[in-house]
């Protein structure tokens, strides 16, 4: 079945550091990828929609200068948390969908980000 | 606006008993409904979906869900629960034009031995 790989799975870094998270579709071309944020014991909040070759579409309230998204190829999207601060600590999850498909989105295993 | 509600934060059931995790939805147009499961520190795994057709949808790991248009519900069910089913379950509705998923708040299922 379709697999989405997310890397790293866990990162701890100092406040002020920028952190890049990768999301790869391993066996299909993903024209659209989604980035979610999940707080402890809460639901997933959609942050942005990433389309290959174009600018990401951010949800209301999400700072696009803080959360930089790049979808450089049909199999890779990256989320960079710039100048991260403790309040950016969270669980970040990506998902990917195939173009022209009613197949469900496939999710990565998430990245646990902890900012000290 | 489209939305999904999961009225129960937690559902407790004994192993071997049937389980139900509730979900209601509000959409304009035809609903595209999904159930996902999340284990600790993992992403979401797809269980089943309703797009059109039979109201009873069968999915992975013995789960099924019943679409009820008049009650705008899409409850997840399993005839006999396993301890390994203990996890966080999310109902979601897809926004038709953009493929975005709107998730419910999640329901924690605890199956006791």
PDB file of C-alpha atoms in Angstrom:
ATOM      1  CA  UNK A   1       0.000   0.000   0.000  1.00  0.00           C
ATOM      2  CA  UNK A   2       0.881   3.652  -0.263  1.00  0.00           C
ATOM      3  CA  UNK A   3       3.497   4.785   2.196  1.00  0.00           C
ATOM      4  CA  UNK A   4       4.389   8.224   3.437  1.00  0.00           C
ATOM      5  CA  UNK A   5       7.690   8.688   5.207  1.00  0.00           C
ATOM      6  CA  UNK A   6       8.247  11.564   7.590  1.00  0.00           C
ATOM      7  CA  UNK A   7      11.650  12.522   8.935  1.00  0.00           C
ATOM      8  CA  UNK A   8      12.848  13.120  11.576  1.00  0.00           C
ATOM      9  CA  UNK A   9      10.492  11.359  13.928  1.00  0.00           C
ATOM     10  CA  UNK A  10      11.763  13.277  16.927  1.00  0.00           C
ATOM     11  CA  UNK A  11      13.832  16.394  17.369  1.00  0.00           C
ATOM     12  CA  UNK A  12      14.922  18.474  20.329  1.00  0.00           C
ATOM     13  CA  UNK A  13      16.612  21.792  19.743  1.00  0.00           C
ATOM     14  CA  UNK A  14      17.351  25.127  21.328  1.00  0.00           C
ATOM     15  CA  UNK A  15      15.109  28.138  21.051  1.00  0.00           C
ATOM     16  CA  UNK A  16      15.934  30.215  17.969  1.00  0.00           C
ATOM     17  CA  UNK A  17      16.912  27.239  15.839  1.00  0.00           C
ATOM     18  CA  UNK A  18      15.217  26.502  12.532  1.00  0.00           C
ATOM     19  CA  UNK A  19      14.025  22.943  12.047  1.00  0.00           C
ATOM     20  CA  UNK A  20      13.202  21.219   8.765  1.00  0.00           C
ATOM     21  CA  UNK A  21      10.773  18.309   8.562  1.00  0.00           C
ATOM     22  CA  UNK A  22      10.556  16.181   5.438  1.00  0.00           C
ATOM     23  CA  UNK A  23       7.543  14.352   4.100  1.00  0.00           C
ATOM     24  CA  UNK A  24       8.041  11.851   1.283  1.00  0.00           C
ATOM     25  CA  UNK A  25       5.614   9.722  -0.646  1.00  0.00           C
ATOM     26  CA  UNK A  26       7.539   6.520  -1.263  1.00  0.00           C
ATOM     27  CA  UNK A  27       5.540   4.707  -3.914  1.00  0.00           C
ATOM     28  CA  UNK A  28       3.241   7.261  -5.489  1.00  0.00           C
ATOM     29  CA  UNK A  29       3.296  10.789  -6.802  1.00  0.00           C
ATOM     30  CA  UNK A  30       1.680  13.221  -4.435  1.00  0.00           C
ATOM     31  CA  UNK A  31       0.543  16.396  -6.106  1.00  0.00           C
ATOM     32  CA  UNK A  32      -0.901  17.596  -2.830  1.00  0.00           C
ATOM     33  CA  UNK A  33       0.446  17.234   0.669  1.00  0.00           C
ATOM     34  CA  UNK A  34      -1.052  18.521   3.872  1.00  0.00           C
ATOM     35  CA  UNK A  35       0.622  19.617   7.067  1.00  0.00           C
ATOM     36  CA  UNK A  36      -1.100  19.239  10.418  1.00  0.00           C
ATOM     37  CA  UNK A  37      -0.262  20.161  13.963  1.00  0.00           C
ATOM     38  CA  UNK A  38      -1.498  18.173  16.920  1.00  0.00           C
ATOM     39  CA  UNK A  39      -1.386  19.314  20.525  1.00  0.00           C
ATOM     40  CA  UNK A  40      -1.414  16.736  23.335  1.00  0.00           C
ATOM     41  CA  UNK A  41      -4.722  14.930  23.598  1.00  0.00           C
ATOM     42  CA  UNK A  42      -6.220  17.092  20.877  1.00  0.00           C
ATOM     43  CA  UNK A  43      -7.292  16.714  17.307  1.00  0.00           C
ATOM     44  CA  UNK A  44      -5.305  17.527  14.196  1.00  0.00           C
ATOM     45  CA  UNK A  45      -5.286  21.112  13.062  1.00  0.00           C
ATOM     46  CA  UNK A  46      -4.659  21.678   9.367  1.00  0.00           C
ATOM     47  CA  UNK A  47      -1.860  24.184   8.935  1.00  0.00           C
ATOM     48  CA  UNK A  48      -1.434  24.327   5.188  1.00  0.00           C
ATOM     49  CA  UNK A  49      -1.940  22.641   1.862  1.00  0.00           C
ATOM     50  CA  UNK A  50       1.163  22.097  -0.201  1.00  0.00           C
ATOM     51  CA  UNK A  51       0.906  21.750  -3.968  1.00  0.00           C
ATOM     52  CA  UNK A  52       3.823  20.682  -6.124  1.00  0.00           C
ATOM     53  CA  UNK A  53       5.352  23.589  -7.974  1.00  0.00           C
ATOM     54  CA  UNK A  54       3.281  26.310  -6.369  1.00  0.00           C
ATOM     55  CA  UNK A  55       3.039  28.249  -3.154  1.00  0.00           C
ATOM     56  CA  UNK A  56       1.422  26.607  -0.177  1.00  0.00           C
ATOM     57  CA  UNK A  57      -2.025  27.670   0.965  1.00  0.00           C
ATOM     58  CA  UNK A  58      -2.089  28.430   4.662  1.00  0.00           C
ATOM     59  CA  UNK A  59      -5.064  28.158   6.976  1.00  0.00           C
ATOM     60  CA  UNK A  60      -6.255  31.199   8.816  1.00  0.00           C
ATOM     61  CA  UNK A  61      -4.092  32.028  11.791  1.00  0.00           C
ATOM     62  CA  UNK A  62      -1.031  30.108  10.626  1.00  0.00           C
ATOM     63  CA  UNK A  63       2.046  32.293  10.160  1.00  0.00           C
ATOM     64  CA  UNK A  64       3.508  31.549   6.766  1.00  0.00           C
ATOM     65  CA  UNK A  65       6.791  33.235   7.638  1.00  0.00           C
ATOM     66  CA  UNK A  66       7.133  31.029  10.684  1.00  0.00           C
ATOM     67  CA  UNK A  67       6.149  27.791   8.966  1.00  0.00           C
ATOM     68  CA  UNK A  68       7.806  27.662   5.553  1.00  0.00           C
ATOM     69  CA  UNK A  69       6.521  24.985   3.225  1.00  0.00           C
ATOM     70  CA  UNK A  70       8.211  23.832   0.056  1.00  0.00           C
ATOM     71  CA  UNK A  71       6.885  21.186  -2.327  1.00  0.00           C
ATOM     72  CA  UNK A  72       9.773  20.863  -4.729  1.00  0.00           C
ATOM     73  CA  UNK A  73       8.885  17.553  -6.308  1.00  0.00           C
ATOM     74  CA  UNK A  74       5.995  15.141  -6.638  1.00  0.00           C
ATOM     75  CA  UNK A  75       7.366  13.050  -3.794  1.00  0.00           C
ATOM     76  CA  UNK A  76       8.734  15.576  -1.329  1.00  0.00           C
ATOM     77  CA  UNK A  77       7.345  18.395   0.765  1.00  0.00           C
ATOM     78  CA  UNK A  78       9.206  20.098   3.578  1.00  0.00           C
ATOM     79  CA  UNK A  79       8.053  22.140   6.552  1.00  0.00           C
ATOM     80  CA  UNK A  80      10.603  24.460   8.125  1.00  0.00           C
ATOM     81  CA  UNK A  81       9.830  25.915  11.517  1.00  0.00           C
ATOM     82  CA  UNK A  82      11.894  29.085  11.528  1.00  0.00           C
ATOM     83  CA  UNK A  83      13.393  30.548  14.684  1.00  0.00           C
ATOM     84  CA  UNK A  84      11.514  28.018  16.757  1.00  0.00           C
ATOM     85  CA  UNK A  85      10.383  28.854  20.263  1.00  0.00           C
ATOM     86  CA  UNK A  86       8.972  26.655  23.029  1.00  0.00           C
ATOM     87  CA  UNK A  87       5.400  27.431  21.976  1.00  0.00           C
ATOM     88  CA  UNK A  88       6.154  25.777  18.626  1.00  0.00           C
ATOM     89  CA  UNK A  89       6.685  22.472  20.400  1.00  0.00           C
ATOM     90  CA  UNK A  90       4.121  20.056  19.076  1.00  0.00           C
ATOM     91  CA  UNK A  91       3.503  16.936  17.039  1.00  0.00           C
ATOM     92  CA  UNK A  92       3.583  17.698  13.317  1.00  0.00           C
ATOM     93  CA  UNK A  93       2.031  15.272  10.850  1.00  0.00           C
ATOM     94  CA  UNK A  94       2.000  15.309   7.073  1.00  0.00           C
ATOM     95  CA  UNK A  95      -0.289  13.530   4.665  1.00  0.00           C
ATOM     96  CA  UNK A  96      -0.282  13.030   0.930  1.00  0.00           C
ATOM     97  CA  UNK A  97      -2.856  12.301  -1.719  1.00  0.00           C
ATOM     98  CA  UNK A  98      -2.613  11.047  -5.273  1.00  0.00           C
ATOM     99  CA  UNK A  99      -3.920  13.208  -8.043  1.00  0.00           C
ATOM    100  CA  UNK A 100      -7.211  12.213  -9.653  1.00  0.00           C
ATOM    101  CA  UNK A 101      -7.855   9.724  -6.926  1.00  0.00           C
ATOM    102  CA  UNK A 102     -10.563   9.156  -4.409  1.00  0.00           C
ATOM    103  CA  UNK A 103      -8.125   7.168  -2.333  1.00  0.00           C
ATOM    104  CA  UNK A 104      -7.772   8.396   1.226  1.00  0.00           C
ATOM    105  CA  UNK A 105      -4.920  10.550   2.310  1.00  0.00           C
ATOM    106  CA  UNK A 106      -1.932   8.632   3.585  1.00  0.00           C
ATOM    107  CA  UNK A 107      -0.265   9.926   6.707  1.00  0.00           C
ATOM    108  CA  UNK A 108       3.301  10.015   7.866  1.00  0.00           C
ATOM    109  CA  UNK A 109       4.180   8.871  11.366  1.00  0.00           C
ATOM    110  CA  UNK A 110       4.641  12.399  12.608  1.00  0.00           C
ATOM    111  CA  UNK A 111       7.492  14.459  14.046  1.00  0.00           C
ATOM    112  CA  UNK A 112       7.679  15.262  17.724  1.00  0.00           C
ATOM    113  CA  UNK A 113       9.282  18.711  18.002  1.00  0.00           C
ATOM    114  CA  UNK A 114      10.522  19.910  21.373  1.00  0.00           C
ATOM    115  CA  UNK A 115      12.024  23.375  21.686  1.00  0.00           C
ATOM    116  CA  UNK A 116      14.001  24.046  24.845  1.00  0.00           C
TER     117      UNK A 116
ATOM    118  CA  UNK B   1     -19.447  25.184   7.159  1.00  0.00           C
ATOM    119  CA  UNK B   2     -18.535  21.536   7.289  1.00  0.00           C
ATOM    120  CA  UNK B   3     -17.862  19.982  10.646  1.00  0.00           C
ATOM    121  CA  UNK B   4     -17.548  16.705  12.459  1.00  0.00           C
ATOM    122  CA  UNK B   5     -18.463  15.963  16.052  1.00  0.00           C
ATOM    123  CA  UNK B   6     -17.332  13.103  18.218  1.00  0.00           C
ATOM    124  CA  UNK B   7     -19.398  13.451  21.375  1.00  0.00           C
ATOM    125  CA  UNK B   8     -17.430  11.017  23.517  1.00  0.00           C
ATOM    126  CA  UNK B   9     -13.914  11.760  24.729  1.00  0.00           C
ATOM    127  CA  UNK B  10     -13.455   8.158  25.777  1.00  0.00           C
ATOM    128  CA  UNK B  11     -15.177   4.846  25.274  1.00  0.00           C
ATOM    129  CA  UNK B  12     -14.522   1.917  27.576  1.00  0.00           C
ATOM    130  CA  UNK B  13     -15.410  -1.642  26.606  1.00  0.00           C
ATOM    131  CA  UNK B  14     -14.472  -5.111  27.719  1.00  0.00           C
ATOM    132  CA  UNK B  15     -12.563  -7.371  25.354  1.00  0.00           C
ATOM    133  CA  UNK B  16     -14.919  -9.495  23.303  1.00  0.00           C
ATOM    134  CA  UNK B  17     -17.797  -7.058  23.583  1.00  0.00           C
ATOM    135  CA  UNK B  18     -19.067  -4.977  20.692  1.00  0.00           C
ATOM    136  CA  UNK B  19     -17.882  -1.401  20.453  1.00  0.00           C
ATOM    137  CA  UNK B  20     -19.313   1.771  18.962  1.00  0.00           C
ATOM    138  CA  UNK B  21     -17.544   5.084  18.512  1.00  0.00           C
ATOM    139  CA  UNK B  22     -19.921   7.861  17.562  1.00  0.00           C
ATOM    140  CA  UNK B  23     -19.566  10.508  14.891  1.00  0.00           C
ATOM    141  CA  UNK B  24     -21.994  13.050  13.509  1.00  0.00           C
ATOM    142  CA  UNK B  25     -21.349  15.397  10.644  1.00  0.00           C
ATOM    143  CA  UNK B  26     -22.586  18.591   9.082  1.00  0.00           C
ATOM    144  CA  UNK B  27     -21.881  19.152   5.409  1.00  0.00           C
ATOM    145  CA  UNK B  28     -23.307  20.917   2.427  1.00  0.00           C
ATOM    146  CA  UNK B  29     -23.670  18.472  -0.411  1.00  0.00           C
ATOM    147  CA  UNK B  30     -22.709  14.824  -0.417  1.00  0.00           C
ATOM    148  CA  UNK B  31     -20.492  13.784   2.466  1.00  0.00           C
ATOM    149  CA  UNK B  32     -17.166  12.052   2.084  1.00  0.00           C
ATOM    150  CA  UNK B  33     -16.537  10.482   5.474  1.00  0.00           C
ATOM    151  CA  UNK B  34     -13.518   8.722   6.928  1.00  0.00           C
ATOM    152  CA  UNK B  35     -12.344   6.960  10.047  1.00  0.00           C
ATOM    153  CA  UNK B  36      -8.702   6.942  11.080  1.00  0.00           C
ATOM    154  CA  UNK B  37      -6.935   5.405  14.070  1.00  0.00           C
ATOM    155  CA  UNK B  38      -3.874   6.796  15.823  1.00  0.00           C
ATOM    156  CA  UNK B  39      -1.563   4.860  18.100  1.00  0.00           C
ATOM    157  CA  UNK B  40       0.742   6.734  20.525  1.00  0.00           C
ATOM    158  CA  UNK B  41       3.363   8.878  18.822  1.00  0.00           C
ATOM    159  CA  UNK B  42       2.293   7.689  15.386  1.00  0.00           C
ATOM    160  CA  UNK B  43       0.512   9.171  12.421  1.00  0.00           C
ATOM    161  CA  UNK B  44      -2.981   8.217  11.378  1.00  0.00           C
ATOM    162  CA  UNK B  45      -3.922   4.905   9.837  1.00  0.00           C
ATOM    163  CA  UNK B  46      -6.877   4.724   7.487  1.00  0.00           C
ATOM    164  CA  UNK B  47      -9.693   2.407   8.595  1.00  0.00           C
ATOM    165  CA  UNK B  48     -12.548   3.006   6.186  1.00  0.00           C
ATOM    166  CA  UNK B  49     -14.407   5.549   4.127  1.00  0.00           C
ATOM    167  CA  UNK B  50     -17.861   6.335   2.806  1.00  0.00           C
ATOM    168  CA  UNK B  51     -18.140   8.027  -0.558  1.00  0.00           C
ATOM    169  CA  UNK B  52     -21.341   6.585  -1.981  1.00  0.00           C
ATOM    170  CA  UNK B  53     -23.163   3.282  -2.162  1.00  0.00           C
ATOM    171  CA  UNK B  54     -23.995   0.903   0.654  1.00  0.00           C
ATOM    172  CA  UNK B  55     -24.639   2.508   3.989  1.00  0.00           C
ATOM    173  CA  UNK B  56     -22.647  -0.190   5.788  1.00  0.00           C
ATOM    174  CA  UNK B  57     -18.970   0.182   5.040  1.00  0.00           C
ATOM    175  CA  UNK B  58     -16.468  -2.505   5.962  1.00  0.00           C
ATOM    176  CA  UNK B  59     -12.887  -1.558   6.676  1.00  0.00           C
ATOM    177  CA  UNK B  60      -9.605  -2.729   8.106  1.00  0.00           C
ATOM    178  CA  UNK B  61      -9.093  -4.875  11.231  1.00  0.00           C
ATOM    179  CA  UNK B  62     -12.745  -5.927  11.398  1.00  0.00           C
ATOM    180  CA  UNK B  63     -14.119  -2.409  11.759  1.00  0.00           C
ATOM    181  CA  UNK B  64     -17.218  -1.205   9.994  1.00  0.00           C
ATOM    182  CA  UNK B  65     -19.238   1.980   9.957  1.00  0.00           C
ATOM    183  CA  UNK B  66     -22.837   2.771   9.229  1.00  0.00           C
ATOM    184  CA  UNK B  67     -23.749   5.860   7.266  1.00  0.00           C
ATOM    185  CA  UNK B  68     -27.104   7.281   8.314  1.00  0.00           C
ATOM    186  CA  UNK B  69     -28.171  10.215   6.236  1.00  0.00           C
ATOM    187  CA  UNK B  70     -31.289  11.088   8.219  1.00  0.00           C
ATOM    188  CA  UNK B  71     -29.331  11.212  11.471  1.00  0.00           C
ATOM    189  CA  UNK B  72     -26.199  12.629   9.825  1.00  0.00           C
ATOM    190  CA  UNK B  73     -24.151  10.022  11.603  1.00  0.00           C
ATOM    191  CA  UNK B  74     -21.261   7.754  10.710  1.00  0.00           C
ATOM    192  CA  UNK B  75     -20.651   5.585  13.768  1.00  0.00           C
ATOM    193  CA  UNK B  76     -17.700   3.205  13.886  1.00  0.00           C
ATOM    194  CA  UNK B  77     -18.419  -0.318  15.068  1.00  0.00           C
ATOM    195  CA  UNK B  78     -16.749  -3.632  15.707  1.00  0.00           C
ATOM    196  CA  UNK B  79     -18.561  -6.805  16.800  1.00  0.00           C
ATOM    197  CA  UNK B  80     -15.858  -8.015  19.169  1.00  0.00           C
ATOM    198  CA  UNK B  81     -13.268  -5.652  20.633  1.00  0.00           C
ATOM    199  CA  UNK B  82      -9.616  -6.540  21.142  1.00  0.00           C
ATOM    200  CA  UNK B  83      -7.241  -5.053  23.697  1.00  0.00           C
ATOM    201  CA  UNK B  84      -5.049  -4.057  20.764  1.00  0.00           C
ATOM    202  CA  UNK B  85      -7.875  -1.865  19.460  1.00  0.00           C
ATOM    203  CA  UNK B  86      -7.142   0.569  22.277  1.00  0.00           C
ATOM    204  CA  UNK B  87      -6.136   3.795  20.523  1.00  0.00           C
ATOM    205  CA  UNK B  88      -7.367   7.228  19.497  1.00  0.00           C
ATOM    206  CA  UNK B  89     -10.003   7.263  16.779  1.00  0.00           C
ATOM    207  CA  UNK B  90     -10.778  10.184  14.506  1.00  0.00           C
ATOM    208  CA  UNK B  91     -13.749  10.737  12.275  1.00  0.00           C
ATOM    209  CA  UNK B  92     -13.177  13.112   9.356  1.00  0.00           C
ATOM    210  CA  UNK B  93     -15.093  14.729   6.544  1.00  0.00           C
ATOM    211  CA  UNK B  94     -13.502  15.726   3.286  1.00  0.00           C
ATOM    212  CA  UNK B  95     -14.129  19.120   1.819  1.00  0.00           C
ATOM    213  CA  UNK B  96     -15.084  18.188  -1.701  1.00  0.00           C
ATOM    214  CA  UNK B  97     -13.301  20.751  -3.793  1.00  0.00           C
ATOM    215  CA  UNK B  98     -10.025  20.988  -1.942  1.00  0.00           C
ATOM    216  CA  UNK B  99      -9.589  17.485  -0.523  1.00  0.00           C
ATOM    217  CA  UNK B 100      -8.919  18.971   2.887  1.00  0.00           C
ATOM    218  CA  UNK B 101      -9.946  16.816   5.817  1.00  0.00           C
ATOM    219  CA  UNK B 102     -11.773  18.243   8.785  1.00  0.00           C
ATOM    220  CA  UNK B 103     -11.265  16.063  11.833  1.00  0.00           C
ATOM    221  CA  UNK B 104     -13.415  15.476  14.853  1.00  0.00           C
ATOM    222  CA  UNK B 105     -11.954  15.936  18.297  1.00  0.00           C
ATOM    223  CA  UNK B 106     -11.094  12.259  18.620  1.00  0.00           C
ATOM    224  CA  UNK B 107     -12.317   9.485  20.875  1.00  0.00           C
ATOM    225  CA  UNK B 108     -10.020   7.410  22.990  1.00  0.00           C
ATOM    226  CA  UNK B 109     -11.016   3.763  22.988  1.00  0.00           C
ATOM    227  CA  UNK B 110      -9.922   1.673  25.935  1.00  0.00           C
ATOM    228  CA  UNK B 111     -10.506  -2.052  25.727  1.00  0.00           C
ATOM    229  CA  UNK B 112      -9.911  -3.793  29.019  1.00  0.00           C
ATOM    230  CA  UNK B 113      -8.924  -7.448  29.216  1.00  0.00           C
TER     231      UNK B 113
END
